[in-house]
Short mmCIF file of C-alpha atoms and ligand atoms in Angstrom, two decimals:
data_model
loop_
_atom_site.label_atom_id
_atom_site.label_comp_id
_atom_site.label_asym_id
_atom_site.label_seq_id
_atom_site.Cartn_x
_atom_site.Cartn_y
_atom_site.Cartn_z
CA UNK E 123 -0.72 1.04 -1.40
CA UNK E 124 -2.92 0.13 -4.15
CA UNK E 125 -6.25 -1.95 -3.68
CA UNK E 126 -7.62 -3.12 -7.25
CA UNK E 127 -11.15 -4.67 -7.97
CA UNK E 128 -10.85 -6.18 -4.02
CA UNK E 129 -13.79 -8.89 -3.55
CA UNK E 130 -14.24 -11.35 -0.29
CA UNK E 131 -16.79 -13.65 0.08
CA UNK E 132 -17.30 -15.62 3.59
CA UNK E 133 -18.95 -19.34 3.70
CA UNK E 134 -20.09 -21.71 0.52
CA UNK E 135 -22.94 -22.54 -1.26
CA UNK E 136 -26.57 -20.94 0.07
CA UNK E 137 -24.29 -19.70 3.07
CA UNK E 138 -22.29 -16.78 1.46
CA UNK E 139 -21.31 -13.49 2.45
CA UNK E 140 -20.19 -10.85 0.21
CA UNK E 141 -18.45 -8.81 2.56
CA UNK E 142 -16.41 -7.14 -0.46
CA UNK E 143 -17.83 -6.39 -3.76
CA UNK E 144 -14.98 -5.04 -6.04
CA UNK E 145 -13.02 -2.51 -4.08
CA UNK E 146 -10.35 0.08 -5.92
CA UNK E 147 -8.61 2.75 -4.28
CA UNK E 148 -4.83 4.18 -3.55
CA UNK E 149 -3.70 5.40 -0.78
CA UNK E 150 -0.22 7.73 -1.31
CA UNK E 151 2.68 8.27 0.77
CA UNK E 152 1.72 11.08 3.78
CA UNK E 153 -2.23 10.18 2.93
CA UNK E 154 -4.21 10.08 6.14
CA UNK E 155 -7.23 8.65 4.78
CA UNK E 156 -10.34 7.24 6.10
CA UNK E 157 -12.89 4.66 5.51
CA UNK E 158 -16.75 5.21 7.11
CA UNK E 159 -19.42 2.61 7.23
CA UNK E 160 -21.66 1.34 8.83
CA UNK E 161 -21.16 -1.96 11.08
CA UNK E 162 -21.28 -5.17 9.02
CA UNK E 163 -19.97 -2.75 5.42
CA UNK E 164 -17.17 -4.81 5.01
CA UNK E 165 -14.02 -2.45 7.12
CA UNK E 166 -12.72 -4.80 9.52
CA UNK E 167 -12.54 -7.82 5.79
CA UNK E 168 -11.17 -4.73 4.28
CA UNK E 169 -8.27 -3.88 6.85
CA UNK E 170 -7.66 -7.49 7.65
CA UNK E 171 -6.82 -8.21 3.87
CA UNK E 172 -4.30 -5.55 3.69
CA UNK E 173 -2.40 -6.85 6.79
CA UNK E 174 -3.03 -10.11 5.38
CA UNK E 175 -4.93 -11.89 8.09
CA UNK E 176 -7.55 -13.23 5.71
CA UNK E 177 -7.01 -13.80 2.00
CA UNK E 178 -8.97 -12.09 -0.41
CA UNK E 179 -11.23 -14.03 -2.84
CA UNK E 180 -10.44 -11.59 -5.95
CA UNK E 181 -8.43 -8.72 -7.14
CA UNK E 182 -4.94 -7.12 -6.17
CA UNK E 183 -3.21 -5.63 -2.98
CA UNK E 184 0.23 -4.11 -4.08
CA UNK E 185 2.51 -2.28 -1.72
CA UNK E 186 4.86 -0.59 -3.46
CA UNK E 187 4.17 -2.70 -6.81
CA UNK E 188 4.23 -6.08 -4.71
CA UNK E 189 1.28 -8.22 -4.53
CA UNK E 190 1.30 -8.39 -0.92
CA UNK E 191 -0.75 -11.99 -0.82
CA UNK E 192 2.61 -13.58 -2.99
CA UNK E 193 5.18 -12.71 -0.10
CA UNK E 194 6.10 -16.17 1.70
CA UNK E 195 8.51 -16.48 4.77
CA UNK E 196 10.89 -13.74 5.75
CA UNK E 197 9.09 -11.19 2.97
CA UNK E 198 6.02 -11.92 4.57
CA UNK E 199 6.98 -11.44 8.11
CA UNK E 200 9.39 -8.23 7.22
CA UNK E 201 5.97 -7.13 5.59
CA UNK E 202 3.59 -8.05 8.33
CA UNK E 203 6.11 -7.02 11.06
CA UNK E 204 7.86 -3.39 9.24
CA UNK E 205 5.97 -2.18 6.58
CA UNK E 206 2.27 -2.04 8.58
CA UNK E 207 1.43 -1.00 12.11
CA UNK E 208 -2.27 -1.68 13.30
CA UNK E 209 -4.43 -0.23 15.90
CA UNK E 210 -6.94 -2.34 17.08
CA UNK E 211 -10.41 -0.37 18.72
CA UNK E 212 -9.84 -3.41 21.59
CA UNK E 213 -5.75 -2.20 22.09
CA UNK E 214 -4.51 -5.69 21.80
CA UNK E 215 -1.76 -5.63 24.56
CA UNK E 216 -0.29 -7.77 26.23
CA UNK E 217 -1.94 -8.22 29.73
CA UNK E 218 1.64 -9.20 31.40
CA UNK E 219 3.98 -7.19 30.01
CA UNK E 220 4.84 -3.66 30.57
CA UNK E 221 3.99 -0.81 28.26
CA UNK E 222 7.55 -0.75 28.25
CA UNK E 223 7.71 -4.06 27.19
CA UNK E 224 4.66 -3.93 24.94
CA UNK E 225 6.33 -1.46 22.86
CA UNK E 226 9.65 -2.74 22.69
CA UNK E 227 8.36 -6.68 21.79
CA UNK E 228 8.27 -5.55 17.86
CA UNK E 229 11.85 -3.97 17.73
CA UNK E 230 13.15 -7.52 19.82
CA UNK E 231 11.74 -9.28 16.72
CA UNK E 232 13.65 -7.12 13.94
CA UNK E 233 16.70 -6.93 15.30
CA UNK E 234 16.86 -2.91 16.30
CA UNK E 235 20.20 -2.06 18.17
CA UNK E 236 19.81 -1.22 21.68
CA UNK E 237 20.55 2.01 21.05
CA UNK E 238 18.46 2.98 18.60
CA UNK E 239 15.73 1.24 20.33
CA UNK E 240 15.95 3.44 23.36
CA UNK E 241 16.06 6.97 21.57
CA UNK E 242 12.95 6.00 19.06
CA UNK E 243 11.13 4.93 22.86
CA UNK E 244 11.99 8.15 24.20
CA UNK E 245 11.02 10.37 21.35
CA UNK E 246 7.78 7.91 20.72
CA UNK E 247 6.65 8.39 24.70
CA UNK E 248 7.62 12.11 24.78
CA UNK E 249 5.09 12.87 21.67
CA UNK E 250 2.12 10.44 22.84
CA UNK E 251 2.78 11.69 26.28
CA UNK E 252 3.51 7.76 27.68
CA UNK E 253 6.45 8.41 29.79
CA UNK E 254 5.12 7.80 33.39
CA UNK E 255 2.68 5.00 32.24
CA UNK E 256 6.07 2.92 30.49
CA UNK E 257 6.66 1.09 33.76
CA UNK E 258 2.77 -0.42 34.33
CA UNK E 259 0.93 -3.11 33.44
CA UNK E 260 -2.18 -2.42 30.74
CA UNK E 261 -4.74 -2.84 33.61
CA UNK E 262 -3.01 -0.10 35.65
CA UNK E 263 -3.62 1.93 32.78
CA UNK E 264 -6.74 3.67 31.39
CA UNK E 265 -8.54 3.10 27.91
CA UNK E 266 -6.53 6.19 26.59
CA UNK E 267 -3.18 5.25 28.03
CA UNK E 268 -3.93 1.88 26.56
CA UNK E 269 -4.62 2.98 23.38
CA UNK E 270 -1.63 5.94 23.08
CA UNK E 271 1.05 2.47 24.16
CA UNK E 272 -0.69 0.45 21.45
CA UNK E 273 0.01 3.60 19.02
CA UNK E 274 3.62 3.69 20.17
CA UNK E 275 3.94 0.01 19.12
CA UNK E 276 2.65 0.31 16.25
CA UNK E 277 4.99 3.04 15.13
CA UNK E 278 8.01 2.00 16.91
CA UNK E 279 9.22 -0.02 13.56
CA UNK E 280 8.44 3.20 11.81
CA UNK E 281 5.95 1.06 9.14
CA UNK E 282 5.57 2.49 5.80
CA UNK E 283 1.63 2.67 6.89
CA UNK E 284 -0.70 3.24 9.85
CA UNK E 285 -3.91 1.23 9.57
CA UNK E 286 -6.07 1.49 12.45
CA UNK E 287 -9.12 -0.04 12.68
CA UNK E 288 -11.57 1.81 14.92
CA UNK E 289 -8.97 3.29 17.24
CA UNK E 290 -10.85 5.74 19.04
CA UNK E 291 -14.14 3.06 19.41
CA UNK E 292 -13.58 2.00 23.20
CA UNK E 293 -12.46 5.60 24.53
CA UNK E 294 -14.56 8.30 25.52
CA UNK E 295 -14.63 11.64 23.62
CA UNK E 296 -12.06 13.04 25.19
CA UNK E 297 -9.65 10.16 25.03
CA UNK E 298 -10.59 9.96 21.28
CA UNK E 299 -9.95 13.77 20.59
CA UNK E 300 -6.53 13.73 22.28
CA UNK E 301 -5.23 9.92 20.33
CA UNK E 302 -6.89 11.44 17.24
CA UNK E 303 -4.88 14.79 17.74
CA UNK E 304 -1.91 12.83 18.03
CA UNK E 305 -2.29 10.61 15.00
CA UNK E 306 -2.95 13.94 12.78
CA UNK E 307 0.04 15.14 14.13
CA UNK E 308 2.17 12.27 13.45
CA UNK E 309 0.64 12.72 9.52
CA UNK E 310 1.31 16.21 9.10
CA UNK E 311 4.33 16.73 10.93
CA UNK E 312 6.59 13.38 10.17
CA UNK E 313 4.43 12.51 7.26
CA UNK E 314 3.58 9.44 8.54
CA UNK E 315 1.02 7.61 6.25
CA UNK E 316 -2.54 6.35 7.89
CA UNK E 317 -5.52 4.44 6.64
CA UNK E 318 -8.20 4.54 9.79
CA UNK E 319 -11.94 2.72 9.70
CA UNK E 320 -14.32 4.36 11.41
CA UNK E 321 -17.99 5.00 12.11
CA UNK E 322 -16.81 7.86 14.57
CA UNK E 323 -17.84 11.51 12.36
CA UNK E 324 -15.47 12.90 15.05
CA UNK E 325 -12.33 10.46 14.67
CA UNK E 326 -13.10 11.02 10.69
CA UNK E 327 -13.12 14.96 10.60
CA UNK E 328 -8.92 14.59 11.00
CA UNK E 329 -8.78 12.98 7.72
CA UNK E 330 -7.61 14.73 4.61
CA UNK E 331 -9.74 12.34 2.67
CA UNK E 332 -12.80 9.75 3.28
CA UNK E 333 -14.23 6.77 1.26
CA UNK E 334 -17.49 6.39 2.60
CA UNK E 335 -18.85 2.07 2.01
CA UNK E 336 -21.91 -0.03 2.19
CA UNK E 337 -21.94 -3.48 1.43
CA UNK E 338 -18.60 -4.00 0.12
CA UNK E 339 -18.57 -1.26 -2.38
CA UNK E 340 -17.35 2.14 -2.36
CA UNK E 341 -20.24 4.61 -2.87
CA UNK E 342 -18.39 8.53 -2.17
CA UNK E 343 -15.42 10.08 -2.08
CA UNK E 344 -14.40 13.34 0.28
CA UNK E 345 -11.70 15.54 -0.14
CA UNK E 346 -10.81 18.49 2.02
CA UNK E 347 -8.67 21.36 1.48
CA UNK E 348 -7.75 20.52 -2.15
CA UNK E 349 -9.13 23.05 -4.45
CA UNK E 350 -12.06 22.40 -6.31
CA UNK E 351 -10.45 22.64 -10.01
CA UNK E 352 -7.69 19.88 -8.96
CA UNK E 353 -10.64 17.31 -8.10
CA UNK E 354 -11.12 14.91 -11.19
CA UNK E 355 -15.07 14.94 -10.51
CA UNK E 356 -14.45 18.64 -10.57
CA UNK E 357 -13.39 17.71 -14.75
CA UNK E 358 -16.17 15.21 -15.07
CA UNK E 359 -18.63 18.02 -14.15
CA UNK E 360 -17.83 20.40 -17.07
P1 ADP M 135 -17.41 -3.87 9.48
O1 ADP M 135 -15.99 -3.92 9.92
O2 ADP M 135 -17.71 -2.72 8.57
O3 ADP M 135 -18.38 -3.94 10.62
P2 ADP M 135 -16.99 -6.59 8.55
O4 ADP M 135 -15.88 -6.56 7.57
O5 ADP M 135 -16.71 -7.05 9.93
O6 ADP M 135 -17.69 -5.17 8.56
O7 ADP M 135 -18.17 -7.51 7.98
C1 ADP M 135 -18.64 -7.43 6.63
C2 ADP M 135 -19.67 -8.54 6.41
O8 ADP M 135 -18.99 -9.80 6.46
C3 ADP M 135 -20.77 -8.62 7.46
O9 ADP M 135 -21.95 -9.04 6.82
C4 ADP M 135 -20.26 -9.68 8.42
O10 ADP M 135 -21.34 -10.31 9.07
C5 ADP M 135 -19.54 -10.63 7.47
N1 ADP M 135 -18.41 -11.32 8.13
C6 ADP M 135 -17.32 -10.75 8.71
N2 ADP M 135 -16.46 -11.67 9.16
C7 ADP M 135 -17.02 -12.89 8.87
C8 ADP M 135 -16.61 -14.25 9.05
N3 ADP M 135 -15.45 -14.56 9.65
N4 ADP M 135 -17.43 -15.22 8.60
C9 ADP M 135 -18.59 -14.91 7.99
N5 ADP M 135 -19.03 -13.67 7.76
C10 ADP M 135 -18.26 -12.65 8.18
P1 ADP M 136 -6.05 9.72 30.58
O1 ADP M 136 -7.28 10.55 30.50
O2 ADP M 136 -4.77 10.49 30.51
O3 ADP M 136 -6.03 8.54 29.68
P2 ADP M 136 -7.08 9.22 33.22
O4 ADP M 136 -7.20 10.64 33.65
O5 ADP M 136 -8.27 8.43 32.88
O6 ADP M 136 -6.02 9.10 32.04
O7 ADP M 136 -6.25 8.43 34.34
C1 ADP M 136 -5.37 9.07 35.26
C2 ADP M 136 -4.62 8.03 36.08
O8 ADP M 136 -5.50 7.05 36.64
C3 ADP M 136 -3.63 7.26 35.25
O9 ADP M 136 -2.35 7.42 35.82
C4 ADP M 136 -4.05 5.82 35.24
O10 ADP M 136 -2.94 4.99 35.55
C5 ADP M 136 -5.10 5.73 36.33
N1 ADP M 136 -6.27 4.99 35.80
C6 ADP M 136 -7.21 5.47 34.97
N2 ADP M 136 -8.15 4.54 34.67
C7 ADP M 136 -7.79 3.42 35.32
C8 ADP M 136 -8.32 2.10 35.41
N3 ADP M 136 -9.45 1.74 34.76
N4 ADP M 136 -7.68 1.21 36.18
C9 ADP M 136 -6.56 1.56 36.83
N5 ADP M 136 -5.99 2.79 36.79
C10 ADP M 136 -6.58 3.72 36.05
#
């Protein structure tokens, strides 16, 4: 996913927002890779341009060499609906559906054989540990129950990326430890590629990598456990 020179600017006239000043980063294939800032730095415009749910006012977002703001009708649902999963801080189920039913909606959409459907439930449910909640409605559930059935729909149509925006901001800490362990096993062991906003230090400390933003620029980069001579600022130094 590549995010070149990335500007959005809310309202017109004396009544503008900058909420994105020029914004360039990639994230690779396996990445888990975080964004920190404050509230009101420009995240939430950030993540919602990527799944395209607001329209940038300048610069590129490719996936996979495809400016993702060209894609029109079927592209733009198969993009929307298979290549991104997102995890909302407020879960975003559906109040009258199972978790069951919750998780299963997406795959009903694209077409997944019955079969196929079943075994990625079961294998989804055994890892988030879901399997006795499947069957209740989200109020029955708690916040981290919730959350680890929103996480199980957003992976079901195994997406090509994760982006979660404050997932861990309505659970307590140990609700947020155990989804966070779970999401930094998903990365590391299936490879599974995540882009997470935060302002949680916590929720952050699973990333491999953090862009840190204020006012709609990026300011700092962190990398961990990449040696220091394989760092370009580590060139830029000497
Ligand atoms: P964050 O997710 O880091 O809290 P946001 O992306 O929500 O930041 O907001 C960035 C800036 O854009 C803030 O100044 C916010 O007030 C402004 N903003 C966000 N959404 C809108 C909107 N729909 N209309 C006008 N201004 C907005
Ligand atoms: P976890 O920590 O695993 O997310 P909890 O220990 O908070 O779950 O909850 C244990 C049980 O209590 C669950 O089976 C859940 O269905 C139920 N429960 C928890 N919170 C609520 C709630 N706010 N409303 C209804 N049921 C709840």
């Amino acid at each position: 996913l590549e995010i070149d020179s990335l500007r959005k600017t809310y309202g017109k006239g004396n009544n503008q927002t900058k909420a994105l000043n020029g914004i360039t980063f990639q994230v690779m294939a396996g990445e888990f890779l975080g964004i920190m800032g404050s509230s009101g730095s420009g995240k939430s415009t950030l993540l919602n341009c990527i799944a395209t749910v607001i329209r940038p006012t300048g610069g590129r977002i490719r996936m996979r060499e495809t400016d993702v703001h060209s894609l029109r009708g079927a592209d733009l649902a198969e993009y929307r609906g298979k290549k991104i999963g997102y995890l909302f801080q407020s879960f975003e189920l559906l109040d009258n559906l199972t978790g069951r039913e919750n998780i299963l909606l997406p795959l009903s959409l694209h077409g997944v054989p019955a079969k196929e459907s079943r075994e990625r439930l079961q294998s989804l449910s055994d890892y988030l540990e879901i399997t006795d909640v499947l069957d209740k409605f989200p109020a029955q559930m708690s916040g981290g129950q919730q959350q680890r059935i929103a996480a199980a729909r957003a992976l079901i149509l195994r997406p090509d990326i994760i982006l979660a925006d404050e997932p861990t901001g309505a659970l307590d800490s140990g609700n947020a430890k155990s989804l966070m362990e779970k999401l930094s096993g998903l990365n590391q062991e299936h490879n599974t590629t995540i882009l997470m906003v935060t302002h949680d230090a916590n929720a952050a400390s699973y990333c491999k990598r953090i862009l840190f933003i204020q006012d709609g620029v990026i300011f700092h980069e962190l990398r961990k456990n990449v040696p220091e001579e394989s760092r370009p600022e580590f060139y830029e130094r000497i």
